[in-house]
Short mmCIF file of C-alpha atoms in Angstrom, two decimals:
data_model
loop_
_atom_site.label_atom_id
_atom_site.label_comp_id
_atom_site.label_asym_id
_atom_site.label_seq_id
_atom_site.Cartn_x
_atom_site.Cartn_y
_atom_site.Cartn_z
CA MET K 24 147.73 97.80 42.18
CA ILE K 25 150.89 99.48 40.85
CA GLU K 26 151.75 103.02 41.74
CA MET K 27 154.57 105.02 40.03
CA ILE K 28 156.38 108.06 41.91
CA ASP K 29 158.72 110.59 39.94
CA GLY K 30 161.25 112.44 42.13
CA ASN K 31 163.06 115.71 40.81
CA ALA K 32 166.62 114.15 41.17
CA ASN K 33 166.17 110.56 40.54
CA GLN K 34 163.34 108.57 39.26
CA ASN K 35 162.23 106.20 41.87
CA PHE K 36 159.66 103.60 40.99
CA VAL K 37 157.70 102.19 44.03
CA ILE K 38 155.58 99.35 43.41
CA ARG K 39 152.89 98.79 45.81
CA GLN K 40 150.80 95.60 45.45
CA GLN K 41 147.67 95.28 47.25
CA ALA K 42 146.73 91.76 48.37
CA PRO K 43 143.39 90.47 46.96
CA ARG K 44 140.26 90.36 49.10
CA LEU K 45 138.66 86.97 49.61
CA ASN K 46 134.88 87.21 49.67
CA LEU K 47 133.75 84.21 51.73
CA GLU K 48 130.12 83.79 52.14
CA PRO K 49 129.05 82.26 55.34
CA SER K 50 127.02 79.22 55.31
CA TRP K 51 123.19 79.20 55.84
CA ILE K 52 123.72 77.91 59.35
CA LEU K 53 125.94 80.70 60.29
CA ASP K 54 123.46 83.21 58.70
CA THR K 55 120.68 81.75 60.63
CA LEU K 56 122.56 81.86 63.87
CA LYS K 57 123.68 85.50 63.16
CA ASN K 58 120.14 86.55 62.47
CA CYS K 59 118.97 85.00 65.59
CA TRP K 60 121.69 86.61 67.72
CA LYS K 61 120.92 90.02 66.24
CA SER K 62 117.27 89.71 66.94
CA GLY K 63 118.10 88.72 70.71
CA LEU K 64 116.33 86.31 72.94
CA ASP K 65 112.92 87.60 72.41
CA GLY K 66 113.40 87.36 68.59
CA ILE K 67 114.57 83.76 68.99
CA PHE K 68 111.63 82.86 71.26
CA TRP K 69 109.17 84.42 68.77
CA ARG K 70 110.62 82.60 65.71
CA ILE K 71 110.54 79.18 67.47
CA LEU K 72 106.96 79.92 68.62
CA ILE K 73 105.74 80.91 65.15
CA ALA K 74 107.50 77.82 63.64
CA ALA K 75 105.87 75.67 66.12
CA VAL K 76 102.55 77.03 65.42
CA ILE K 77 102.95 76.63 61.71
CA VAL K 78 104.00 72.90 62.24
CA PHE K 79 101.08 72.39 64.46
CA VAL K 80 98.51 73.93 62.23
CA GLY K 81 100.01 72.54 59.22
CA ILE K 82 99.78 68.99 60.34
CA ARG K 83 96.02 69.44 61.24
CA VAL K 84 95.40 70.93 57.75
CA VAL K 85 97.23 68.09 56.04
CA ARG K 86 95.15 65.58 57.92
CA ILE K 87 91.81 67.37 56.90
CA LEU K 88 93.02 67.60 53.24
CA TYR K 89 94.10 63.84 53.36
CA GLY K 90 90.63 62.93 54.50
CA ILE K 91 88.95 65.01 51.86
CA LEU K 92 91.19 63.57 48.99
CA LYS K 93 90.61 59.95 50.27
CA LYS K 94 86.92 60.32 50.07
CA THR K 95 87.27 62.14 46.57
CA PHE K 96 89.41 59.08 45.30
CA ASP K 97 87.01 56.56 46.80
CA ARG K 98 84.17 58.19 44.79
CA MET K 99 86.34 58.11 41.63
CA SER K 100 86.46 54.29 41.83
CA LEU K 101 90.13 54.21 41.27
CA GLU K 102 92.28 51.13 41.94
CA GLU K 103 93.06 50.62 45.65
CA ASN K 104 96.77 50.64 45.14
CA VAL K 105 96.63 53.74 42.93
CA ASN K 106 94.64 55.47 45.72
CA LYS K 107 97.25 54.53 48.27
CA PHE K 108 100.05 55.70 46.12
CA LEU K 109 98.58 59.10 45.09
CA LEU K 110 97.53 59.77 48.65
CA SER K 111 101.06 58.88 50.05
CA VAL K 112 102.64 61.22 47.40
CA ILE K 113 100.38 64.09 48.06
CA GLN K 114 100.72 63.69 51.92
CA ALA K 115 104.53 63.63 51.79
CA GLY K 116 104.47 66.72 49.52
CA MET K 117 102.26 68.69 51.97
CA TYR K 118 104.39 67.76 54.99
CA ALA K 119 107.41 68.90 53.05
CA LEU K 120 105.67 72.19 52.45
CA VAL K 121 104.89 72.60 56.05
CA ILE K 122 108.41 72.03 57.10
CA PHE K 123 109.68 74.32 54.43
CA ILE K 124 107.40 77.19 55.61
CA ALA K 125 108.49 76.58 59.30
CA ALA K 126 112.15 76.47 58.50
CA GLU K 127 111.91 79.73 56.61
CA LYS K 128 110.21 81.36 59.47
CA LEU K 129 113.25 80.26 61.65
CA GLY K 130 115.38 82.25 59.49
CA VAL K 131 116.69 79.53 57.33
CA PRO K 132 117.15 80.78 53.69
CA SER K 133 114.72 79.20 51.28
CA ALA K 134 117.62 78.64 48.63
CA SER K 135 119.51 76.61 51.01
CA ILE K 136 116.56 74.35 51.96
CA VAL K 137 116.02 73.75 48.26
CA ALA K 138 119.74 72.90 47.68
CA LEU K 139 119.77 70.55 50.73
CA MET K 140 116.69 68.77 49.54
CA GLY K 141 118.18 68.40 46.02
CA SER K 142 121.46 67.05 47.42
CA ALA K 143 119.57 64.65 49.62
CA GLY K 144 117.39 63.49 46.66
CA VAL K 145 120.60 62.91 44.57
CA ALA K 146 122.28 60.91 47.27
CA ILE K 147 119.08 58.77 47.98
CA GLY K 148 118.69 58.16 44.18
CA LEU K 149 122.19 56.92 43.84
CA SER K 150 122.06 54.59 46.84
CA LEU K 151 118.61 53.15 45.92
CA LYS K 152 118.99 52.88 42.25
CA GLU K 153 117.54 49.28 41.92
CA SER K 154 114.76 50.12 44.37
CA LEU K 155 113.85 53.12 42.35
CA SER K 156 113.56 51.06 39.23
CA ASN K 157 111.16 48.72 41.09
CA VAL K 158 109.19 51.94 42.13
CA ALA K 159 109.03 53.13 38.52
CA GLY K 160 107.88 49.69 37.64
CA GLY K 161 105.16 49.84 40.21
CA ILE K 162 103.95 53.13 38.95
CA LEU K 163 103.89 51.91 35.45
CA ILE K 164 101.78 48.80 36.55
CA MET K 165 99.36 51.12 38.45
CA LEU K 166 99.04 53.36 35.33
CA THR K 167 98.80 50.82 32.64
CA ARG K 168 96.89 48.10 34.82
CA PRO K 169 97.75 44.89 33.00
CA PHE K 170 96.25 43.15 35.98
CA VAL K 171 94.36 44.11 39.06
CA LEU K 172 93.92 42.57 42.48
CA GLN K 173 92.57 39.03 42.52
CA ASP K 174 93.62 38.44 38.89
CA TYR K 175 95.39 35.12 38.12
CA ILE K 176 98.45 35.91 36.28
CA VAL K 177 101.50 33.95 34.86
CA CYS K 178 104.83 35.89 34.97
CA GLY K 179 107.79 34.00 33.66
CA ASN K 180 108.03 30.64 35.60
CA VAL K 181 105.72 31.76 38.46
CA GLU K 182 101.95 32.08 38.55
CA GLY K 183 99.26 32.86 41.15
CA THR K 184 96.56 35.17 42.30
CA VAL K 185 97.52 38.82 42.65
CA GLU K 186 97.25 39.61 46.45
CA ASP K 187 99.09 43.09 46.44
CA ILE K 188 100.51 45.63 44.12
CA GLY K 189 102.95 47.72 46.09
CA LEU K 190 105.37 50.31 44.99
CA VAL K 191 108.32 48.04 45.00
CA TYR K 192 106.98 44.45 44.98
CA THR K 193 103.94 42.52 43.58
CA ALA K 194 102.69 39.62 45.79
CA LEU K 195 101.14 36.46 44.41
CA ILE K 196 99.36 33.59 46.08
CA THR K 197 99.73 30.28 44.43
CA VAL K 198 97.10 27.51 44.35
CA ASP K 199 98.88 25.68 47.14
CA ASN K 200 98.69 28.76 49.41
CA ARG K 201 102.42 29.93 48.85
CA LYS K 202 103.35 33.64 48.65
CA ILE K 203 105.54 34.74 45.84
CA THR K 204 106.91 38.30 45.83
CA ILE K 205 108.32 39.63 42.58
CA PRO K 206 110.07 42.96 42.00
CA ASN K 207 107.94 45.32 40.10
CA GLY K 208 110.97 46.14 37.73
CA MET K 209 110.92 42.37 36.59
CA VAL K 210 107.05 42.48 36.25
CA ALA K 211 107.10 45.65 34.11
CA ASN K 212 109.77 44.27 31.69
CA ALA K 213 108.36 40.83 31.46
CA THR K 214 105.56 39.20 29.50
CA VAL K 215 102.54 38.86 31.75
CA ILE K 216 99.64 36.53 31.02
CA ASN K 217 96.33 37.58 32.70
CA VAL K 218 94.42 34.34 32.87
CA THR K 219 91.32 35.98 34.34
CA ALA K 220 91.31 39.11 32.41
CA GLN K 221 88.17 38.04 30.41
CA ASP K 222 84.71 36.72 31.75
CA LYS K 223 84.88 33.64 29.65
CA ARG K 224 87.69 31.02 28.76
CA GLN K 225 87.94 28.55 26.15
CA LEU K 226 88.38 24.85 26.87
CA ASP K 227 90.92 23.35 24.33
CA LEU K 228 91.80 19.78 24.98
CA GLU K 229 93.50 17.13 22.95
CA ILE K 230 92.34 13.47 23.09
CA ASN K 231 94.29 10.66 21.49
CA ILE K 232 92.51 7.48 20.20
CA GLY K 233 94.04 4.44 18.73
CA TYR K 234 94.06 3.91 14.88
CA ASP K 235 91.89 0.78 15.30
CA SER K 236 89.18 2.53 17.24
CA ASP K 237 85.93 3.84 15.71
CA LEU K 238 86.76 7.54 14.82
CA LYS K 239 83.17 8.56 14.08
CA ARG K 240 81.91 7.12 17.35
CA ALA K 241 84.63 8.75 19.35
CA LYS K 242 83.66 12.10 17.86
CA GLU K 243 80.05 11.42 18.73
CA ILE K 244 80.75 10.67 22.33
CA LEU K 245 83.01 13.66 22.69
CA LEU K 246 80.30 15.95 21.19
CA ASP K 247 77.67 14.41 23.46
CA ILE K 248 79.84 15.07 26.63
CA LEU K 249 80.32 18.90 25.52
CA GLN K 250 76.60 19.43 24.67
CA SER K 251 75.21 17.76 27.86
CA HIS K 252 77.72 19.33 30.29
CA PRO K 253 75.93 21.97 32.44
CA GLN K 254 79.12 24.29 32.72
CA VAL K 255 79.69 24.54 28.82
CA ILE K 256 77.99 27.59 27.31
CA GLN K 257 76.15 26.12 24.47
CA GLU K 258 75.26 29.51 22.90
CA ASP K 259 78.96 29.99 21.99
CA GLY K 260 79.13 26.67 20.21
CA VAL K 261 81.27 23.60 20.68
CA LYS K 262 83.61 21.86 18.33
CA VAL K 263 84.92 18.37 17.86
CA PHE K 264 87.47 17.65 15.17
CA VAL K 265 90.50 15.72 14.05
CA LYS K 266 93.55 17.80 14.77
CA GLU K 267 96.22 15.52 13.41
CA LEU K 268 97.32 12.03 12.73
CA GLY K 269 100.15 11.29 15.07
CA ASP K 270 102.80 8.57 15.19
CA SER K 271 100.79 6.22 17.33
CA ALA K 272 97.41 7.79 17.70
CA VAL K 273 94.73 9.94 16.08
CA VAL K 274 94.58 13.35 17.78
CA LEU K 275 91.08 14.73 18.43
CA GLY K 276 90.49 18.39 19.46
CA ILE K 277 87.60 19.56 21.44
CA ARG K 278 86.64 23.22 22.13
CA GLY K 279 83.99 24.86 24.28
CA TRP K 280 83.42 28.04 26.35
CA MET K 281 82.70 28.43 30.01
CA PHE K 282 82.89 31.08 32.63
CA ARG K 283 86.24 31.67 34.21
CA GLU K 284 85.11 30.70 37.77
CA GLU K 285 83.88 27.33 36.39
CA TYR K 286 86.84 26.63 34.09
CA TRP K 287 88.93 24.21 36.18
CA PRO K 288 86.19 22.16 37.66
CA ALA K 289 84.59 21.86 34.24
CA ARG K 290 87.81 20.77 32.77
CA TRP K 291 88.53 18.19 35.32
CA ASP K 292 84.99 16.72 34.96
CA ILE K 293 85.13 16.62 31.20
CA ILE K 294 88.37 14.77 31.13
CA GLU K 295 87.06 12.18 33.58
CA SER K 296 83.90 11.84 31.58
CA VAL K 297 85.90 11.18 28.37
CA LYS K 298 87.89 8.46 30.10
CA LEU K 299 84.87 6.69 31.49
CA ARG K 300 82.73 6.91 28.20
CA PHE K 301 85.59 5.61 26.19
CA ASP K 302 86.11 2.68 28.37
CA GLU K 303 82.33 1.88 28.08
CA GLU K 304 82.36 2.11 24.29
CA GLY K 305 85.66 0.25 23.75
CA ILE K 306 87.52 3.33 22.37
CA VAL K 307 91.25 2.76 23.10
CA ILE K 308 93.41 5.71 24.46
CA PRO K 309 96.84 4.62 23.46
CA TYR K 310 99.86 5.15 25.68
CA GLN K 311 103.45 5.02 24.96
CA GLN K 312 104.95 1.44 25.17
CA MET K 313 107.92 -0.39 24.02
CA THR K 314 107.89 -3.94 22.63
CA ILE K 315 111.27 -5.86 22.82
CA HIS K 316 111.88 -8.93 20.66
CA MET K 317 114.60 -11.20 21.87
CA GLU K 318 116.12 -13.89 19.51
CA SER K 319 118.02 -16.71 21.04
CA GLN K 320 120.85 -18.22 19.06
CA LYS K 321 121.57 -21.92 19.31
CA LYS K 322 125.24 -22.73 19.92
CA GLN K 323 126.63 -25.18 17.49
#
């Protein structure tokens, strides 16, 4: 502020400068302590008592609501992992609401609580970037459901039966009883083959026979094996055909349908039956071999 003073004899200019005032707002911790101090010991006691009652009652209410929601989700026949995820998220949200109400009753400003939770969320998100991508992948798997528990899947160079679909990892059990844990981010971005998604699977085999063998008889034997096998679904039809003429063998193809639970036992049994029948009928199954001719030169 500048102030000018005129005298009668001489004009004197007096400049007075007023220092700016700093408006420093106290933090929410100081505000809370100040409010508690003003209210006295009785006020502090009642604030703590009310907050404790809110926490106690809130926990009871959350448990009751959790039980009701769990029964509701069970009746909706949702996937088990989807139920667990939704219940855990809802439960965490309800507990956060209880803590928010109790803190507000203690005198903590609600805006400060929201700002604190936001800052904590940003810090956690930056430190757990990779894990959060796996969590997002787990949520995507639960929503799109490309596979469920007990499905046999092939993901990249690993395969096995799905044992668990968590928020971060998917666990597979291989045929030799090994457990493989895959990050959900990789599963969500990879090509997944669900082998057991359908009730039936098609058997597709290639059988090689020699060019000197009886082609028609070989086809009759293969057709008889498929038509007489108890695990091959005859209503869906069977096929035996010449697939191609290879370099050293005639390639025959056979196709038939069977239920997925019986696929592997039926496949193994059919392959064994083909070998035994071909041996009985004199049908040759060629194999790779090398013949070396050596010429000796006489020394003169």
